[in-house]
């Protein structure tokens, strides 16, 4: 009903079958028409009515930045409580050192806090077949330009909900399958980027193996 009422701003992408998270993510990106793309997955939500404008203003003030994100709150469904999303000790409003992003992988930022320039998008096999969406986006962007951070919590990331990514790993075998798929993606990215970021990825691998 909203898409019919506001066709100039809502582009609905229905499907008769469940095509899966990755394919749905790719087709959604390919349908985007704007200069900037912001993410907000179904179980998360934005809280600041000026969030998008603040991020666009950041891009315009910092032309070298291709990806920016901001502070966030986490809502834990199991305890019904809020707490701050992980923040690197060096994160302050402005352009940040890209190597810090690899200390938590895609977990360096909450997905609903991310905005990026649509010009970073390309679709190599390692991106199309990636097991998640936000970390591969970070890898695309890191080849293209700088990253920015805004130290203001403007969204809520929902944790431990039935449909959340954080609740999808029920056992070792499930996580091992994800680990192997991510390993394949990182290896292909390394080759694609001519190993320019291999040192940062190597430090991330310690964390990945520890989680496994």
mmCIF file of C-alpha atoms in Angstrom:
data_model
loop_
_atom_site.group_PDB
_atom_site.id
_atom_site.type_symbol
_atom_site.label_atom_id
_atom_site.label_comp_id
_atom_site.label_asym_id
_atom_site.label_seq_id
_atom_site.Cartn_x
_atom_site.Cartn_y
_atom_site.Cartn_z
ATOM 1 C CA UNK A 1 0.000 0.000 0.000
ATOM 2 C CA UNK A 2 2.831 2.409 0.816
ATOM 3 C CA UNK A 3 4.625 1.578 -2.434
ATOM 4 C CA UNK A 4 1.423 2.330 -4.371
ATOM 5 C CA UNK A 5 0.925 5.584 -2.470
ATOM 6 C CA UNK A 6 4.544 6.778 -2.788
ATOM 7 C CA UNK A 7 5.954 5.194 -5.975
ATOM 8 C CA UNK A 8 8.519 7.986 -6.360
ATOM 9 C CA UNK A 9 10.262 7.073 -3.082
ATOM 10 C CA UNK A 10 9.394 3.415 -2.402
ATOM 11 C CA UNK A 11 10.656 0.715 -4.743
ATOM 12 C CA UNK A 12 9.133 -2.567 -3.600
ATOM 13 C CA UNK A 13 10.912 -5.792 -4.558
ATOM 14 C CA UNK A 14 8.482 -8.677 -4.000
ATOM 15 C CA UNK A 15 9.305 -12.333 -4.566
ATOM 16 C CA UNK A 16 7.122 -15.401 -4.804
ATOM 17 C CA UNK A 17 9.839 -17.583 -3.292
ATOM 18 C CA UNK A 18 12.501 -17.219 -0.610
ATOM 19 C CA UNK A 19 15.604 -16.530 -2.695
ATOM 20 C CA UNK A 20 17.894 -16.355 0.358
ATOM 21 C CA UNK A 21 19.664 -13.585 2.207
ATOM 22 C CA UNK A 22 22.625 -13.077 -0.129
ATOM 23 C CA UNK A 23 20.688 -13.048 -3.403
ATOM 24 C CA UNK A 24 18.084 -10.736 -1.915
ATOM 25 C CA UNK A 25 20.819 -8.375 -0.694
ATOM 26 C CA UNK A 26 22.463 -8.271 -4.138
ATOM 27 C CA UNK A 27 19.228 -7.594 -6.027
ATOM 28 C CA UNK A 28 18.334 -4.854 -3.562
ATOM 29 C CA UNK A 29 21.691 -3.134 -4.067
ATOM 30 C CA UNK A 30 21.288 -3.411 -7.828
ATOM 31 C CA UNK A 31 17.869 -1.741 -7.601
ATOM 32 C CA UNK A 32 19.212 1.301 -5.731
ATOM 33 C CA UNK A 33 19.325 4.499 -7.783
ATOM 34 C CA UNK A 34 20.783 7.089 -5.401
ATOM 35 C CA UNK A 35 24.245 8.549 -4.946
ATOM 36 C CA UNK A 36 24.302 7.188 -1.389
ATOM 37 C CA UNK A 37 22.958 3.933 0.043
ATOM 38 C CA UNK A 38 21.996 3.398 3.701
ATOM 39 C CA UNK A 39 21.224 0.033 5.276
ATOM 40 C CA UNK A 40 18.410 -0.860 7.654
ATOM 41 C CA UNK A 41 17.604 -4.552 7.975
ATOM 42 C CA UNK A 42 14.210 -5.742 9.114
ATOM 43 C CA UNK A 43 14.950 -6.334 12.781
ATOM 44 C CA UNK A 44 16.880 -3.055 13.321
ATOM 45 C CA UNK A 45 15.724 0.573 13.327
ATOM 46 C CA UNK A 46 16.946 4.174 13.043
ATOM 47 C CA UNK A 47 16.317 6.564 15.929
ATOM 48 C CA UNK A 48 17.502 10.012 14.789
ATOM 49 C CA UNK A 49 15.255 11.784 12.236
ATOM 50 C CA UNK A 50 18.327 13.640 10.903
ATOM 51 C CA UNK A 51 20.535 10.550 10.645
ATOM 52 C CA UNK A 52 20.613 10.390 6.847
ATOM 53 C CA UNK A 53 21.182 14.133 6.451
ATOM 54 C CA UNK A 54 24.051 14.065 8.955
ATOM 55 C CA UNK A 55 25.761 11.270 7.051
ATOM 56 C CA UNK A 56 25.279 12.973 3.678
ATOM 57 C CA UNK A 57 26.695 16.183 5.173
ATOM 58 C CA UNK A 58 29.709 14.172 6.386
ATOM 59 C CA UNK A 59 30.341 12.868 2.870
ATOM 60 C CA UNK A 60 30.127 16.347 1.393
ATOM 61 C CA UNK A 61 32.530 17.734 3.992
ATOM 62 C CA UNK A 62 34.988 14.851 3.433
ATOM 63 C CA UNK A 63 35.170 14.030 -0.299
ATOM 64 C CA UNK A 64 37.724 11.216 0.171
ATOM 65 C CA UNK A 65 35.285 9.228 2.349
ATOM 66 C CA UNK A 66 33.322 6.488 0.567
ATOM 67 C CA UNK A 67 31.816 4.749 3.643
ATOM 68 C CA UNK A 68 30.701 6.193 6.942
ATOM 69 C CA UNK A 69 28.995 4.809 10.014
ATOM 70 C CA UNK A 70 28.052 5.992 13.465
ATOM 71 C CA UNK A 71 27.621 4.883 17.066
ATOM 72 C CA UNK A 72 24.677 2.633 17.884
ATOM 73 C CA UNK A 73 22.719 1.014 20.664
ATOM 74 C CA UNK A 74 22.073 -2.714 20.942
ATOM 75 C CA UNK A 75 18.720 -4.034 22.110
ATOM 76 C CA UNK A 76 19.064 -7.527 23.577
ATOM 77 C CA UNK A 77 15.814 -9.396 22.991
ATOM 78 C CA UNK A 78 16.648 -12.006 25.630
ATOM 79 C CA UNK A 79 17.098 -9.484 28.456
ATOM 80 C CA UNK A 80 14.997 -6.607 27.021
ATOM 81 C CA UNK A 81 17.851 -4.219 27.744
ATOM 82 C CA UNK A 82 19.902 -1.642 25.825
ATOM 83 C CA UNK A 83 23.662 -1.206 25.814
ATOM 84 C CA UNK A 84 26.187 0.593 23.560
ATOM 85 C CA UNK A 85 27.339 -1.188 20.414
ATOM 86 C CA UNK A 86 31.055 -2.102 20.342
ATOM 87 C CA UNK A 87 33.205 0.976 19.792
ATOM 88 C CA UNK A 88 36.927 0.913 19.074
ATOM 89 C CA UNK A 89 38.773 3.063 21.610
ATOM 90 C CA UNK A 90 40.158 5.208 18.778
ATOM 91 C CA UNK A 91 36.813 5.926 17.108
ATOM 92 C CA UNK A 92 36.133 9.670 17.169
ATOM 93 C CA UNK A 93 34.067 11.765 14.780
ATOM 94 C CA UNK A 94 36.063 12.177 11.585
ATOM 95 C CA UNK A 95 38.108 10.045 9.192
ATOM 96 C CA UNK A 96 39.385 6.890 10.894
ATOM 97 C CA UNK A 97 42.304 4.557 10.279
ATOM 98 C CA UNK A 98 40.980 1.706 8.139
ATOM 99 C CA UNK A 99 43.116 -0.914 9.884
ATOM 100 C CA UNK A 100 40.940 -0.543 13.016
ATOM 101 C CA UNK A 101 38.007 -2.006 11.090
ATOM 102 C CA UNK A 102 39.652 -5.414 10.873
ATOM 103 C CA UNK A 103 39.851 -5.935 14.623
ATOM 104 C CA UNK A 104 36.179 -6.903 14.630
ATOM 105 C CA UNK A 105 35.603 -7.669 10.949
ATOM 106 C CA UNK A 106 32.176 -6.462 9.881
ATOM 107 C CA UNK A 107 31.416 -6.163 13.578
ATOM 108 C CA UNK A 108 33.299 -2.859 13.730
ATOM 109 C CA UNK A 109 30.029 -1.142 12.871
ATOM 110 C CA UNK A 110 26.336 -1.831 13.351
ATOM 111 C CA UNK A 111 24.729 -2.600 9.988
ATOM 112 C CA UNK A 112 21.933 0.023 10.361
ATOM 113 C CA UNK A 113 24.586 2.696 10.945
ATOM 114 C CA UNK A 114 26.246 2.220 7.553
ATOM 115 C CA UNK A 115 25.993 4.563 4.571
ATOM 116 C CA UNK A 116 28.211 4.366 1.499
ATOM 117 C CA UNK A 117 28.625 5.870 -1.950
ATOM 118 C CA UNK A 118 26.923 3.755 -4.572
ATOM 119 C CA UNK A 119 29.978 4.192 -6.788
ATOM 120 C CA UNK A 120 31.898 1.615 -4.734
ATOM 121 C CA UNK A 121 29.604 -1.171 -5.904
ATOM 122 C CA UNK A 122 30.847 -3.914 -8.153
ATOM 123 C CA UNK A 123 29.952 -7.575 -8.111
ATOM 124 C CA UNK A 124 32.946 -9.934 -8.209
ATOM 125 C CA UNK A 125 32.209 -13.573 -7.398
ATOM 126 C CA UNK A 126 33.630 -13.261 -3.870
ATOM 127 C CA UNK A 127 31.092 -10.511 -3.138
ATOM 128 C CA UNK A 128 28.109 -12.175 -4.796
ATOM 129 C CA UNK A 129 28.754 -15.472 -2.979
ATOM 130 C CA UNK A 130 29.670 -13.971 0.413
ATOM 131 C CA UNK A 131 27.965 -15.444 3.501
ATOM 132 C CA UNK A 132 27.114 -11.973 4.876
ATOM 133 C CA UNK A 133 26.531 -8.506 3.475
ATOM 134 C CA UNK A 134 28.129 -5.804 5.627
ATOM 135 C CA UNK A 135 31.688 -7.161 5.853
ATOM 136 C CA UNK A 136 32.000 -7.701 2.060
ATOM 137 C CA UNK A 137 30.685 -4.162 1.539
ATOM 138 C CA UNK A 138 33.463 -2.951 3.813
ATOM 139 C CA UNK A 139 35.991 -4.840 1.677
ATOM 140 C CA UNK A 140 34.639 -3.226 -1.487
ATOM 141 C CA UNK A 141 34.836 0.235 0.067
ATOM 142 C CA UNK A 142 38.276 -0.197 1.580
ATOM 143 C CA UNK A 143 39.760 -0.532 -1.902
ATOM 144 C CA UNK A 144 38.204 2.748 -2.993
ATOM 145 C CA UNK A 145 38.608 5.424 -0.321
ATOM 146 C CA UNK A 146 38.474 6.518 3.298
ATOM 147 C CA UNK A 147 36.100 5.604 6.114
ATOM 148 C CA UNK A 148 34.371 8.076 8.406
ATOM 149 C CA UNK A 149 32.754 7.814 11.821
ATOM 150 C CA UNK A 150 30.142 9.946 13.618
ATOM 151 C CA UNK A 151 30.148 9.573 17.406
ATOM 152 C CA UNK A 152 26.397 9.799 17.866
ATOM 153 C CA UNK A 153 24.092 6.824 18.463
ATOM 154 C CA UNK A 154 21.441 7.118 15.757
ATOM 155 C CA UNK A 155 20.167 3.548 15.410
ATOM 156 C CA UNK A 156 19.388 0.356 17.308
ATOM 157 C CA UNK A 157 20.814 -3.038 16.370
ATOM 158 C CA UNK A 158 18.626 -5.850 17.639
ATOM 159 C CA UNK A 159 20.461 -8.830 19.147
ATOM 160 C CA UNK A 160 19.210 -12.306 20.062
ATOM 161 C CA UNK A 161 15.932 -11.941 18.170
ATOM 162 C CA UNK A 162 14.595 -14.999 16.367
ATOM 163 C CA UNK A 163 15.489 -13.584 12.931
ATOM 164 C CA UNK A 164 18.747 -11.855 13.853
ATOM 165 C CA UNK A 165 22.128 -12.841 12.373
ATOM 166 C CA UNK A 166 23.522 -13.083 15.917
ATOM 167 C CA UNK A 167 21.040 -15.871 16.709
ATOM 168 C CA UNK A 168 21.640 -17.904 13.571
ATOM 169 C CA UNK A 169 24.566 -19.957 14.915
ATOM 170 C CA UNK A 170 23.087 -22.762 16.956
ATOM 171 C CA UNK A 171 26.064 -25.126 17.034
ATOM 172 C CA UNK A 172 29.652 -25.653 15.925
ATOM 173 C CA UNK A 173 28.720 -27.205 12.594
ATOM 174 C CA UNK A 174 26.611 -24.174 11.620
ATOM 175 C CA UNK A 175 29.378 -21.749 12.503
ATOM 176 C CA UNK A 176 32.033 -23.898 10.796
ATOM 177 C CA UNK A 177 30.022 -23.729 7.564
ATOM 178 C CA UNK A 178 29.945 -19.937 7.849
ATOM 179 C CA UNK A 179 33.661 -19.833 8.740
ATOM 180 C CA UNK A 180 34.587 -21.856 5.639
ATOM 181 C CA UNK A 181 32.462 -19.643 3.370
ATOM 182 C CA UNK A 182 34.035 -16.506 4.837
ATOM 183 C CA UNK A 183 37.512 -18.016 4.441
ATOM 184 C CA UNK A 184 36.813 -18.616 0.764
ATOM 185 C CA UNK A 185 35.605 -15.025 0.368
ATOM 186 C CA UNK A 186 38.674 -13.539 2.115
ATOM 187 C CA UNK A 187 41.046 -15.635 0.015
ATOM 188 C CA UNK A 188 39.379 -14.494 -3.213
ATOM 189 C CA UNK A 189 39.332 -10.866 -2.045
ATOM 190 C CA UNK A 190 43.034 -11.062 -1.231
ATOM 191 C CA UNK A 191 43.799 -12.187 -4.770
ATOM 192 C CA UNK A 192 41.433 -9.583 -6.261
ATOM 193 C CA UNK A 193 43.078 -6.771 -4.273
ATOM 194 C CA UNK A 194 46.597 -8.050 -4.991
ATOM 195 C CA UNK A 195 47.206 -8.699 -1.273
ATOM 196 C CA UNK A 196 47.298 -4.972 -0.427
ATOM 197 C CA UNK A 197 45.334 -5.593 2.768
ATOM 198 C CA UNK A 198 46.773 -8.967 3.712
ATOM 199 C CA UNK A 199 48.393 -7.742 6.954
ATOM 200 C CA UNK A 200 45.079 -6.415 8.246
ATOM 201 C CA UNK A 201 43.266 -9.610 7.216
ATOM 202 C CA UNK A 202 45.909 -11.748 8.904
ATOM 203 C CA UNK A 203 45.276 -9.987 12.214
ATOM 204 C CA UNK A 204 41.529 -10.535 11.737
ATOM 205 C CA UNK A 205 42.130 -14.262 11.250
ATOM 206 C CA UNK A 206 43.309 -14.621 14.856
ATOM 207 C CA UNK A 207 39.902 -13.417 16.004
ATOM 208 C CA UNK A 208 38.088 -15.628 13.487
ATOM 209 C CA UNK A 209 39.951 -18.759 14.610
ATOM 210 C CA UNK A 210 39.320 -17.875 18.261
ATOM 211 C CA UNK A 211 35.593 -17.619 17.585
ATOM 212 C CA UNK A 212 35.655 -20.971 15.820
#
